[in-house]
mmCIF file of C-alpha atoms in Angstrom:
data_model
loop_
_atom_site.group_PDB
_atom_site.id
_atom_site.type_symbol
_atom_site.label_atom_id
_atom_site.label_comp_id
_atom_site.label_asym_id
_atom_site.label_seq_id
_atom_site.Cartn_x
_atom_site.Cartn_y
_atom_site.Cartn_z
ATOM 1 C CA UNK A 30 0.000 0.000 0.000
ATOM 2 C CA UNK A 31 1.473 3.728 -0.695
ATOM 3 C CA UNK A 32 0.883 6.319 1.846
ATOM 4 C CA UNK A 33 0.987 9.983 0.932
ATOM 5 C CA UNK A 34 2.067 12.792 3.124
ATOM 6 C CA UNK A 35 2.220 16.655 2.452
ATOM 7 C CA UNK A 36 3.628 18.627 5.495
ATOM 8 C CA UNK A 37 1.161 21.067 6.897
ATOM 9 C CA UNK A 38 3.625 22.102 9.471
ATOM 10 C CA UNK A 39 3.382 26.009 7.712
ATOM 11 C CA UNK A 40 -0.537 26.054 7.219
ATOM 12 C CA UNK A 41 -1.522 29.899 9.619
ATOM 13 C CA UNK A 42 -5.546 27.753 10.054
ATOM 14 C CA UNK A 43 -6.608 25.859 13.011
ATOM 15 C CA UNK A 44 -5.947 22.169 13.204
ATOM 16 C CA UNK A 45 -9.976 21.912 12.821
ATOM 17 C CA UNK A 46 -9.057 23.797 9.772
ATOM 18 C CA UNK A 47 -6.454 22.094 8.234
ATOM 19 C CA UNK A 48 -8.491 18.766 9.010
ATOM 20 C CA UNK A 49 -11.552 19.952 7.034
ATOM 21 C CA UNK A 50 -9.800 21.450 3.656
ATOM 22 C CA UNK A 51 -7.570 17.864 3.870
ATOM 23 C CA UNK A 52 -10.670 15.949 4.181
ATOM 24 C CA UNK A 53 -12.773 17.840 1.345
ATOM 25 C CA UNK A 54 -9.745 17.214 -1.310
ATOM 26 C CA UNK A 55 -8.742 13.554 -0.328
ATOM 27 C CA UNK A 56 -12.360 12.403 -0.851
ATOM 28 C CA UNK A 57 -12.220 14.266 -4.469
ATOM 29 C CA UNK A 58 -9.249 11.824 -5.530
ATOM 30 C CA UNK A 59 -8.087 8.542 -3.265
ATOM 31 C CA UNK A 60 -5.140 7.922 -5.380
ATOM 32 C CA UNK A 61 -3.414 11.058 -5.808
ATOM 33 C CA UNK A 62 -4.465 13.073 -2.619
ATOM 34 C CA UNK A 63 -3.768 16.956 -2.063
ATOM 35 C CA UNK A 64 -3.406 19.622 0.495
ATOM 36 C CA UNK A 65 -3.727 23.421 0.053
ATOM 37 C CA UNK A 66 -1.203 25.132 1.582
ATOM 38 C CA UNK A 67 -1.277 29.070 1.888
ATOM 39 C CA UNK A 68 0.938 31.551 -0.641
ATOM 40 C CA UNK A 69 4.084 32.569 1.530
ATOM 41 C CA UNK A 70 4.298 35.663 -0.851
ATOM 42 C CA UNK A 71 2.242 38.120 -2.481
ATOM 43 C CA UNK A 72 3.359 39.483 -6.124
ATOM 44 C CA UNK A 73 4.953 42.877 -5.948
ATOM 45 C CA UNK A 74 2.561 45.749 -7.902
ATOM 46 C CA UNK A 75 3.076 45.485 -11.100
ATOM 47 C CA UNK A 76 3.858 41.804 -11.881
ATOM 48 C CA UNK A 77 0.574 41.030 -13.076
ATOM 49 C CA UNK A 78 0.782 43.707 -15.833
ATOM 50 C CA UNK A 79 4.112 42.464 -16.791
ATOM 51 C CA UNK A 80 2.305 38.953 -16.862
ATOM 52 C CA UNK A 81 -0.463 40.021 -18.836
ATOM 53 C CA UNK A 82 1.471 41.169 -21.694
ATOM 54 C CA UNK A 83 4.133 39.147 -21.109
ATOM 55 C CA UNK A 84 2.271 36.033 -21.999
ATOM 56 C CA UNK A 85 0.627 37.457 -25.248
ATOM 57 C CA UNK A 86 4.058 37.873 -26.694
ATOM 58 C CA UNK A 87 4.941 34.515 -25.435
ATOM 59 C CA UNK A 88 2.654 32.505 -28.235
ATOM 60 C CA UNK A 89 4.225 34.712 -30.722
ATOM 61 C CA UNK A 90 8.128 34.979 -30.189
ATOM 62 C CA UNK A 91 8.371 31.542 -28.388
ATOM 63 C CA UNK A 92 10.605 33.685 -26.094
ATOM 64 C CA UNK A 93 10.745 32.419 -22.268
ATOM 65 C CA UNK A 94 11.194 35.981 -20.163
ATOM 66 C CA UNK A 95 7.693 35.314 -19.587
ATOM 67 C CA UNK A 96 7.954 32.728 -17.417
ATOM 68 C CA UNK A 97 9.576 34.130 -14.510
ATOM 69 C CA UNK A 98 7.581 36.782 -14.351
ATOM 70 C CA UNK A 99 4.333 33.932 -14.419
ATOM 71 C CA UNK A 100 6.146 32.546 -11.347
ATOM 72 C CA UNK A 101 7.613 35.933 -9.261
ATOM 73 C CA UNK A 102 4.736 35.662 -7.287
ATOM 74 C CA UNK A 103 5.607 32.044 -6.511
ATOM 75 C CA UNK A 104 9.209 32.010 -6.347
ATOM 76 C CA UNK A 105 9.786 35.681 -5.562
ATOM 77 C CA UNK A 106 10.318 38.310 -7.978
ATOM 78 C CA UNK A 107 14.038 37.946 -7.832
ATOM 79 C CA UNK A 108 13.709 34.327 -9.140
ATOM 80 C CA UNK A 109 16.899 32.889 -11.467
ATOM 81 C CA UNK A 110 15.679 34.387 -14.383
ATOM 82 C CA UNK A 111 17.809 32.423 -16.769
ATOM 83 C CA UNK A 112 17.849 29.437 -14.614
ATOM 84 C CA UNK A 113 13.453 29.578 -14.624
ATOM 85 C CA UNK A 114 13.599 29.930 -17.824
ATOM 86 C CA UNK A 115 15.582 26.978 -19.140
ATOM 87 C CA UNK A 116 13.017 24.705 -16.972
ATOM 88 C CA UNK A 117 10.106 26.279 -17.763
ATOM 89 C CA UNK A 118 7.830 27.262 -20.946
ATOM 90 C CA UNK A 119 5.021 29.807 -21.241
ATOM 91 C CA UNK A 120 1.784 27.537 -22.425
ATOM 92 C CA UNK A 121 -1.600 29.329 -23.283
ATOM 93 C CA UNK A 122 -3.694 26.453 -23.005
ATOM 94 C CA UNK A 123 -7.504 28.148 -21.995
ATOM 95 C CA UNK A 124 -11.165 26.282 -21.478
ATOM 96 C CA UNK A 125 -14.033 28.707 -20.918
ATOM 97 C CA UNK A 126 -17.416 27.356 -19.349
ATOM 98 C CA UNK A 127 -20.148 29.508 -17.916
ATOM 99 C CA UNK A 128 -18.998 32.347 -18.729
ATOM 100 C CA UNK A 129 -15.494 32.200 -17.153
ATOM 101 C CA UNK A 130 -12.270 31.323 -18.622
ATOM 102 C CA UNK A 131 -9.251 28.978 -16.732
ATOM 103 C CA UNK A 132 -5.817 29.668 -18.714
ATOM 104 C CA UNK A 133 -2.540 27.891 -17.721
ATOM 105 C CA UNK A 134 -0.339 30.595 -18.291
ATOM 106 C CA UNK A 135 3.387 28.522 -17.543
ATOM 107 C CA UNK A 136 5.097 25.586 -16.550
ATOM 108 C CA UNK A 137 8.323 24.521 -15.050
ATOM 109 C CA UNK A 138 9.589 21.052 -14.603
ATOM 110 C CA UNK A 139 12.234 18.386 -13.506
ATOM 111 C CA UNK A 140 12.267 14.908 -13.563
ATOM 112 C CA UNK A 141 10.270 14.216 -10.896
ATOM 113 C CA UNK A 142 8.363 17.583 -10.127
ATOM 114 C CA UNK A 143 6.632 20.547 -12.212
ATOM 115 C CA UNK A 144 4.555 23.773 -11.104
ATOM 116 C CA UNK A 145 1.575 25.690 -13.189
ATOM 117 C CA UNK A 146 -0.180 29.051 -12.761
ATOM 118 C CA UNK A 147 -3.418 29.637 -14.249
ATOM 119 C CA UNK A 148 -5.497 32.606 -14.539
ATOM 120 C CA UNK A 149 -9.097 32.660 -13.994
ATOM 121 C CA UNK A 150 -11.747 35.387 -14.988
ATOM 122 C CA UNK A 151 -15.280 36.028 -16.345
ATOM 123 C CA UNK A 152 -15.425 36.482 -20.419
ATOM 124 C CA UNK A 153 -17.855 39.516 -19.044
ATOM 125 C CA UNK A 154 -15.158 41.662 -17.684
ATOM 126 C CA UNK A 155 -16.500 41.452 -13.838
ATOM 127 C CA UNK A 156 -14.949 40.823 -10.673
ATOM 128 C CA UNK A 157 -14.593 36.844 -10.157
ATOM 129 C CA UNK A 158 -14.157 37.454 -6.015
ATOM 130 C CA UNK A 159 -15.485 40.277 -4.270
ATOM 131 C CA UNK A 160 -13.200 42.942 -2.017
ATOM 132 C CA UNK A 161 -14.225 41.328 0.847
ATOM 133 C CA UNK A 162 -12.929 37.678 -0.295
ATOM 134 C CA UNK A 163 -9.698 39.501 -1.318
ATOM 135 C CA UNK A 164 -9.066 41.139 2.122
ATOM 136 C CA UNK A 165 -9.638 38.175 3.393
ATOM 137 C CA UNK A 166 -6.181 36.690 2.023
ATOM 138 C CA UNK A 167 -4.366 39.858 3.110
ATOM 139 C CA UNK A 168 -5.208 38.761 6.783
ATOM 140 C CA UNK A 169 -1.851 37.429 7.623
ATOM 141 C CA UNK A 170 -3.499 34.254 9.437
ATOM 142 C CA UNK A 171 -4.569 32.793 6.255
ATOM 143 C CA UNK A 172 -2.201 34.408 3.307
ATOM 144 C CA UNK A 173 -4.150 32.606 0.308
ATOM 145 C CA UNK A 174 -7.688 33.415 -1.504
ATOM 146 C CA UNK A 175 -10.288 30.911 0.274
ATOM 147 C CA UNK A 176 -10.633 29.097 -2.441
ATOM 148 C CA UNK A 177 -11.177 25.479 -3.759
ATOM 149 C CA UNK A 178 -12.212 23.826 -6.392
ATOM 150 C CA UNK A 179 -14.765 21.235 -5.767
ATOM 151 C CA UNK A 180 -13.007 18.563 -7.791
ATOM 152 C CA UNK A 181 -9.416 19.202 -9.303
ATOM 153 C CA UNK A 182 -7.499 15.886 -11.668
ATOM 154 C CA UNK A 183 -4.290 16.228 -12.913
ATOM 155 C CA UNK A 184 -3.235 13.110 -15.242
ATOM 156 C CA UNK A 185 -0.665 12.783 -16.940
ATOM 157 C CA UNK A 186 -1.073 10.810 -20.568
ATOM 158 C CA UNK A 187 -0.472 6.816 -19.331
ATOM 159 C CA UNK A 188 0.661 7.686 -15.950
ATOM 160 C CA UNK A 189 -0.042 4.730 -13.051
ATOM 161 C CA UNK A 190 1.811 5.863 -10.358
ATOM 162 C CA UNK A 191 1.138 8.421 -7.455
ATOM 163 C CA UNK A 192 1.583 11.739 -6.390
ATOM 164 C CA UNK A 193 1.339 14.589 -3.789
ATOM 165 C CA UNK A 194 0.839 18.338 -4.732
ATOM 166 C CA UNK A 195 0.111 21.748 -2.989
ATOM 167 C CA UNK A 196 -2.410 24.141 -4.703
ATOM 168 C CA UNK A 197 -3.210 27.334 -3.146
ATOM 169 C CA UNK A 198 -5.172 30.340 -5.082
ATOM 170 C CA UNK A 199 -4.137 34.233 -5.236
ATOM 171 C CA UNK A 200 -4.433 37.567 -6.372
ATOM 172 C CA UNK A 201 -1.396 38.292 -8.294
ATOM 173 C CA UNK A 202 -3.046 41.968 -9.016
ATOM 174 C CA UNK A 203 -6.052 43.669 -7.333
ATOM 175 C CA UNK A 204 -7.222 45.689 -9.710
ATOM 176 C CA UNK A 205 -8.083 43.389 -12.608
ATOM 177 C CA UNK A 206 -10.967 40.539 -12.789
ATOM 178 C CA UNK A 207 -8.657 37.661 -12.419
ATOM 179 C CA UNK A 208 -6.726 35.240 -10.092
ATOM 180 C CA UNK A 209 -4.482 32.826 -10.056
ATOM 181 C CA UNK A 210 -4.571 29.725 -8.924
ATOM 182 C CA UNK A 211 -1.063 27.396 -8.758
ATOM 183 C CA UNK A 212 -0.439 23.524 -8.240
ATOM 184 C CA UNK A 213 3.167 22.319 -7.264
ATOM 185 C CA UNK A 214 3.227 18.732 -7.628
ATOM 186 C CA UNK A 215 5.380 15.981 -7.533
ATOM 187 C CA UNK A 216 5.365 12.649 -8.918
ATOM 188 C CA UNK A 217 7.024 9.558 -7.217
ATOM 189 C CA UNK A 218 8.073 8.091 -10.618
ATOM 190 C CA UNK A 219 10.269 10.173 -13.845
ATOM 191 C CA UNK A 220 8.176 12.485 -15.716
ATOM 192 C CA UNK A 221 7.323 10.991 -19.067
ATOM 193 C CA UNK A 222 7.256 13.852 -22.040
ATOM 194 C CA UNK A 223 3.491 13.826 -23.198
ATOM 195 C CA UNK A 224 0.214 15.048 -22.756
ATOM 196 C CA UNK A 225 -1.068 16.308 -19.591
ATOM 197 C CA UNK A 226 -4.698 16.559 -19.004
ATOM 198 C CA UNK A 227 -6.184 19.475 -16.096
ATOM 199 C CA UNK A 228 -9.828 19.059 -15.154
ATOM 200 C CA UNK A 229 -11.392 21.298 -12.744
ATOM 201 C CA UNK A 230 -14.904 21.498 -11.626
ATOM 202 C CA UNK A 231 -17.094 24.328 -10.009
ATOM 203 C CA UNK A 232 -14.770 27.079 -7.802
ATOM 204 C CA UNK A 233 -16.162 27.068 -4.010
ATOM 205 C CA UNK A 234 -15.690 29.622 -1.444
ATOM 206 C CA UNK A 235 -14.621 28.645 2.003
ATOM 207 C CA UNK A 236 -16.851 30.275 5.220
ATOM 208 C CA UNK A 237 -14.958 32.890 7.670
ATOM 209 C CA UNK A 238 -13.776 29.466 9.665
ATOM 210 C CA UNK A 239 -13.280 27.446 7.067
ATOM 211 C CA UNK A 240 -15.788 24.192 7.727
ATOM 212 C CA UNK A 241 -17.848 24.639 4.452
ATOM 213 C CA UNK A 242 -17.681 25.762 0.722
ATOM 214 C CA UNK A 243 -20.750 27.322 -1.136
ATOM 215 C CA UNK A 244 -20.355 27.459 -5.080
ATOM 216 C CA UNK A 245 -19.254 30.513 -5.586
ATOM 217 C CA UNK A 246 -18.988 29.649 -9.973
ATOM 218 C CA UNK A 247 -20.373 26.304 -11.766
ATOM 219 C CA UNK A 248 -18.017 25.495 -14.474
ATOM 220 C CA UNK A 249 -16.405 22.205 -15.780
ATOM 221 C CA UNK A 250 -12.570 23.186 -17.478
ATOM 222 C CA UNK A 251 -10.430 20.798 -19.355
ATOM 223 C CA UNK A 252 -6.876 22.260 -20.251
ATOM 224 C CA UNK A 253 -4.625 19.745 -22.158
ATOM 225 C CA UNK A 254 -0.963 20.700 -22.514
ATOM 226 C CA UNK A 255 2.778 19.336 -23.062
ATOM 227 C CA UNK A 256 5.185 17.977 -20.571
ATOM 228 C CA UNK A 257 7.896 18.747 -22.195
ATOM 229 C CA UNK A 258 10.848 20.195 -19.861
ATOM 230 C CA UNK A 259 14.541 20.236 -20.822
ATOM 231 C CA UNK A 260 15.937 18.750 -17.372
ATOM 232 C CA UNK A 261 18.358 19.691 -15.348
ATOM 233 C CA UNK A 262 18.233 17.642 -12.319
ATOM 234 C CA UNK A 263 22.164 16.194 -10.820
ATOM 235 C CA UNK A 264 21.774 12.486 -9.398
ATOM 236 C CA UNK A 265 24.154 12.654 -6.664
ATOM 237 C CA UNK A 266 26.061 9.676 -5.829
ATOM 238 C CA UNK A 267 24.365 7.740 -3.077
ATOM 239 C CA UNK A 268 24.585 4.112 -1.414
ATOM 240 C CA UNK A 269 25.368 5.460 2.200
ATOM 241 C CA UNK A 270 23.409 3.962 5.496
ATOM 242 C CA UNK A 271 22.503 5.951 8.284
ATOM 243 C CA UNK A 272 20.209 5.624 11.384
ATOM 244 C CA UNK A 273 16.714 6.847 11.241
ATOM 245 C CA UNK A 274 14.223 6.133 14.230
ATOM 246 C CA UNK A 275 16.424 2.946 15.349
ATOM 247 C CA UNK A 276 16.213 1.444 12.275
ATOM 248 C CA UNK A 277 18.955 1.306 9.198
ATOM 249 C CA UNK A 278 18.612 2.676 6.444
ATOM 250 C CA UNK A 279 20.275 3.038 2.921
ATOM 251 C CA UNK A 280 19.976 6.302 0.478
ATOM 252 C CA UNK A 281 19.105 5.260 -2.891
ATOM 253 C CA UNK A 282 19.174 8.275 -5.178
ATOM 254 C CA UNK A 283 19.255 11.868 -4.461
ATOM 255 C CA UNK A 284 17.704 14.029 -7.275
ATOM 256 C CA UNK A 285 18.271 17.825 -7.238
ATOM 257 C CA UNK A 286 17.407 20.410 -9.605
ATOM 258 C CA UNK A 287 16.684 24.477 -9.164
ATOM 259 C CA UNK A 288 13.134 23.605 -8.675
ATOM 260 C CA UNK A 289 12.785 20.666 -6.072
ATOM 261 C CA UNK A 290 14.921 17.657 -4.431
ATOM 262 C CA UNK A 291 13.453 13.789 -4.095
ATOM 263 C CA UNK A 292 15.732 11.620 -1.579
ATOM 264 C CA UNK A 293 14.741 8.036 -2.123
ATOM 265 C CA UNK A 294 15.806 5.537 0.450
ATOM 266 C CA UNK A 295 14.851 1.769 1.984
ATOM 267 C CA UNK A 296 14.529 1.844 5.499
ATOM 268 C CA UNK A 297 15.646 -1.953 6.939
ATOM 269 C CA UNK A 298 13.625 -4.183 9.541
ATOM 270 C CA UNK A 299 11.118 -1.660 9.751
ATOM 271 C CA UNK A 300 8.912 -3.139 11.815
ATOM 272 C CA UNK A 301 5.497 -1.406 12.885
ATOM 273 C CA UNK A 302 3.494 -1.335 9.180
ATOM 274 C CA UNK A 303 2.435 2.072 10.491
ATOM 275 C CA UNK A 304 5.071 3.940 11.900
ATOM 276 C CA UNK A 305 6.011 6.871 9.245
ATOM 277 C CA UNK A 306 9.370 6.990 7.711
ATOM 278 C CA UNK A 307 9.089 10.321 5.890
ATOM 279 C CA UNK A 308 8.431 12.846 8.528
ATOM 280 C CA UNK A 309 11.574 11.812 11.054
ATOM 281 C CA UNK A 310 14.085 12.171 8.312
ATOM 282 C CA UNK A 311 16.121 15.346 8.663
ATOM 283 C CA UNK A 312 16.974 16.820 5.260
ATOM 284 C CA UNK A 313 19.067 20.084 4.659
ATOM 285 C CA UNK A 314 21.034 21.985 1.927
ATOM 286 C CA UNK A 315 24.001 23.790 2.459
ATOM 287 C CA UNK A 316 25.332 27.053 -0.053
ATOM 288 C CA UNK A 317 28.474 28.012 -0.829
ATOM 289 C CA UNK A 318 28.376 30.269 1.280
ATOM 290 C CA UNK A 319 27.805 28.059 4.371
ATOM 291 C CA UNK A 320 24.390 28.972 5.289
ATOM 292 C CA UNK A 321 21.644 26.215 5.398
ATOM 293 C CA UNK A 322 18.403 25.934 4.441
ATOM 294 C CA UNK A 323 16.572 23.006 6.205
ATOM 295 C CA UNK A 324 13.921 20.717 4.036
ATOM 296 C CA UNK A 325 13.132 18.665 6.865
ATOM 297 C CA UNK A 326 9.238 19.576 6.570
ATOM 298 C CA UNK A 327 9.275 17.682 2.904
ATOM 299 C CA UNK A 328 6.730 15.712 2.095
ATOM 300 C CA UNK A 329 6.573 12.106 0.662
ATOM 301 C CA UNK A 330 5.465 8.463 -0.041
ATOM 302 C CA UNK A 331 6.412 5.254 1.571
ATOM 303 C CA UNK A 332 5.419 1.320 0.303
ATOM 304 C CA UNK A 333 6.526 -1.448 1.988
ATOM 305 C CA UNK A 334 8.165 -4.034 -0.088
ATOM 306 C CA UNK A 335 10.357 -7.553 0.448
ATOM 307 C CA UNK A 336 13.329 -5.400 1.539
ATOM 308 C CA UNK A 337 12.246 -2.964 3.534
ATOM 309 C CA UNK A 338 10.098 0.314 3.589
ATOM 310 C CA UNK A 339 11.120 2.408 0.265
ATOM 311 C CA UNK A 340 10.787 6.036 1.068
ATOM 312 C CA UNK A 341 10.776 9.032 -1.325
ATOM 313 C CA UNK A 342 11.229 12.537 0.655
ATOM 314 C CA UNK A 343 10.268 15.526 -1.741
ATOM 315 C CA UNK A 344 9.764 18.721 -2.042
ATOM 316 C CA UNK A 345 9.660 22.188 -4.282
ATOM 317 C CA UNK A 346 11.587 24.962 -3.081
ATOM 318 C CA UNK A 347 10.029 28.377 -2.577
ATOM 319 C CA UNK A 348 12.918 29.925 -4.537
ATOM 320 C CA UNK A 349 14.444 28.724 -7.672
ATOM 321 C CA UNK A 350 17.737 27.731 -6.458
ATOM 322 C CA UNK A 351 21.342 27.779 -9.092
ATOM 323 C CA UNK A 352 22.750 24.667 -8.077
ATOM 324 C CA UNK A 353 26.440 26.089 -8.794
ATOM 325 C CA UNK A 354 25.572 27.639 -5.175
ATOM 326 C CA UNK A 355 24.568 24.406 -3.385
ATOM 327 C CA UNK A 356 27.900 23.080 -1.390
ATOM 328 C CA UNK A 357 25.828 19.695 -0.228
ATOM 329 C CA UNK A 358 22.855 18.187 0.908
ATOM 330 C CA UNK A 359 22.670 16.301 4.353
ATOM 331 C CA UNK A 360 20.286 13.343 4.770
ATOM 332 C CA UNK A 361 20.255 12.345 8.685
ATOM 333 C CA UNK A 362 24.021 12.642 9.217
ATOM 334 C CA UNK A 363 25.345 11.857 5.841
ATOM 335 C CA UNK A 364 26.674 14.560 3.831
ATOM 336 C CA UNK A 365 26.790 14.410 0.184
ATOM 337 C CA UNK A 366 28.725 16.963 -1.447
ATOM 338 C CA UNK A 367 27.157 18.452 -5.143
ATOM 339 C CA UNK A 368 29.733 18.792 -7.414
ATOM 340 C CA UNK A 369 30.288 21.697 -9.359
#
C-alpha cells in the first residue's frame, strides 16, 4: 500500500481547519491526494501587468522571459531568471465554461516535479471574487484566496503511479478581474514527455472558519498541454546507510534540480506497518556560502516491499535555487557533497 504525506507544518488555520480542507480534497481523488497550503508571498505591484502582456508575446516569439515573471509571485520576484527559464515554458492552453475562462499561463519542470499558474476570470469583464474575499487573504493568518475547487485531476497521458501536490489560489493583481490559482506537484516516478490533461470542476468559497464551501462559480474546465521540460536535475552519488528512528537505512538516489529535491531511500527491519518513515528524516542543503536551508518539513510516499520500507522525501523549493551555489545536501548525518 502507498501512503501519501504533504507537510502542513506552515498552514496559519486551526488544526480543525487544516483537518476539514484535507478531508474535502482527499475524498475528491483517493489515489493522488492533495493539500492546500497558503501563498508565503504576495506578487509585488506590477507583476501582473508584466504577466499580462508578457504572456501574449509569449505565443508569438516563443521567447521564455515570460515565465519568470508567471512565477515571481511564486518564487519571488528575484527568481533565477535564466535558470526559470531553461526549466520552464510559457503555455496558453484556456477552457471557458459559464462564462469564465481557466488559462494555464506557464510551466516549469524536472524529472520528478513541475509547477503551473493559471489565470481565472469572467469572459464579461466582472470581478470573479469580491473585495471582501480579497481582504480576506491579506489577513496574515490565512495568506491565500479561500478558495477550492470542488473537484481538481491532474493526469498525466499513461501515468499509473502516485503523487502529492500543494495548490493554493491568489491575487497576483487587485485591480483586474482575475486570479491565479497554482499547483506544485510531484510525482514519485520520472516524468514521461506527453500530454497532460487538467480538469477542474465548479470554484467554491470557504466560510470565515473554514468548515464549508458554497459554489461561488459552476463550471467544468479541461486544459490539455505538453510535458515537455529540458531537465536539469544532478543524481548525486548515493549508497550510504545511516540511522533513522532505530532502524537502518540506505539512500538510494538523491535528485536535485533548481526547482525541487526527491531523496529516495529503503529503510531496513522496519517493523510497525504504520510507523512513518518520511516525517523523522532530517533533510538540509548547504550554499556556498555556508548557510543552510533546512527541508526537513518535505513531504513524501512510503510502500513497503520484500526489503524494507522504500521512502521518497520531496519537495519544491520556494525559490528557484542555481545549483552552482549548493555546497551539499545532508540526509540524517550523511553529507553528500554536489559537485560543481
Amino acid at each position: 500500500m502507498n501512503r501519501y504525506q504533504d507537510t502542513m507544518d506552515r498552514l496559519r488555520f486551526t488544526p480543525e481547519q487544516k483537518e476539514d480542507m484535507v478531508d474535502r480534497l482527499m475524498a475528491s481523488e483517493v489515489a493522488t491526494p492533495r493539500r492546500v497550503l497558503p501563498i508565503r508571498r504576495l506578487a509585488a505591484a506590477g507583476v501582473a501587468a508584466a504577466l499580462v502582456l508578457s504572456l501574449g508575446a509569449a505565443g508569438a516569439t516563443g521567447a521564455l522571459g515570460e515565465v519568470g515573471a508567471a512565477f515571481s509571485a511564486i518564487f519571488g520576484s528575484s527568481a533565477q531568471t535564466e535558470v526559470i527559464d531553461k526549466i520552464g515554458y510559457p503555455v496558453g492552453a484556456s477552457d471557458t465554461d459559464h462564462g469564465i475562462t481557466v488559462t494555464a499561463d506557464a510551466i516549469v519542470g524536472d524529472t520528478y516535479s513541475y509547477a503551473v499558474v493559471y489565470t481565472i476570470q469572467r469572459e464579461d469583464g466582472t470581478a470573479l471574487v469580491s473585495d471582501d474575499v480579497l481582504a480576506r487573504a491579506a489577513n496574515p493568518e490565512t495568506e491565500a484566496l479561500p478558495l477550492a475547487f470542488q473537484s481538481h485531476d491532474t493526469t498525466p497521458r499513461g501515468y499509473k503511479g502516485g503523487s502529492h501536490a500543494r495548490t493554493w489560489f491568489f491575487d497576483a493583481d487587485p485591480a483586474d478581474n482575475a486570479i491565479q490559482f497554482v499547483e506544485l506537484r510531484t510525482q514519485d516516478t520520472p516524468i514521461q514527455p506527453g500530454e497532460l490533461t487538467v480538469q477542474l470542476r465548479d470554484l467554491e468559497l470557504y466560510n470565515e472558519d473554514y468548515t464549508a464551501c458554497t459554489t461561488l462559480a459552476e463550471g467544468s474546465w479541461t486544459l490539455k498541454f505538453q510535458l515537455d521540460f529540458e531537465d536539469s536535475s544532478r543524481v548525486l552519488p548515493c549508497g550510504q546507510t545511516f540511522r533513522l528512528d532505530g532502524a537502518e537505512a540506505e539512500l538510494n538516489t538523491i535528485t536535485l534540480s533548481p526547482l525541487s529535491i526527491q531523496v529516495d531511500y529503503t529503510v531496513h527491519g522496519a517493523g510497525d506497518p504504520s510507523l512513518d518513515w518520511i516525517e523523522p528524516l532530517s533533510l538540509s542543503l548547504t550554499y556556498t556560502d555556508g548557510t543552510t536551508l533546512d527541508l526537513s518539513h518535505a513531504g513524501g510516499s512510503s510502500a513497503y516491499g520484500e526489503d524494507g520500507v522504500n521512502c521518497q522525501k520531496s519537495m519544491i523549493f520556494d525559490q528557484i535555487l542555481s545549483l552552482d551555489e549548493v555546497a551539499s545536501i545532508t540526509v540524517g548525518d550523511v553529507v553528500i557533497p554536489v559537485t560543481q
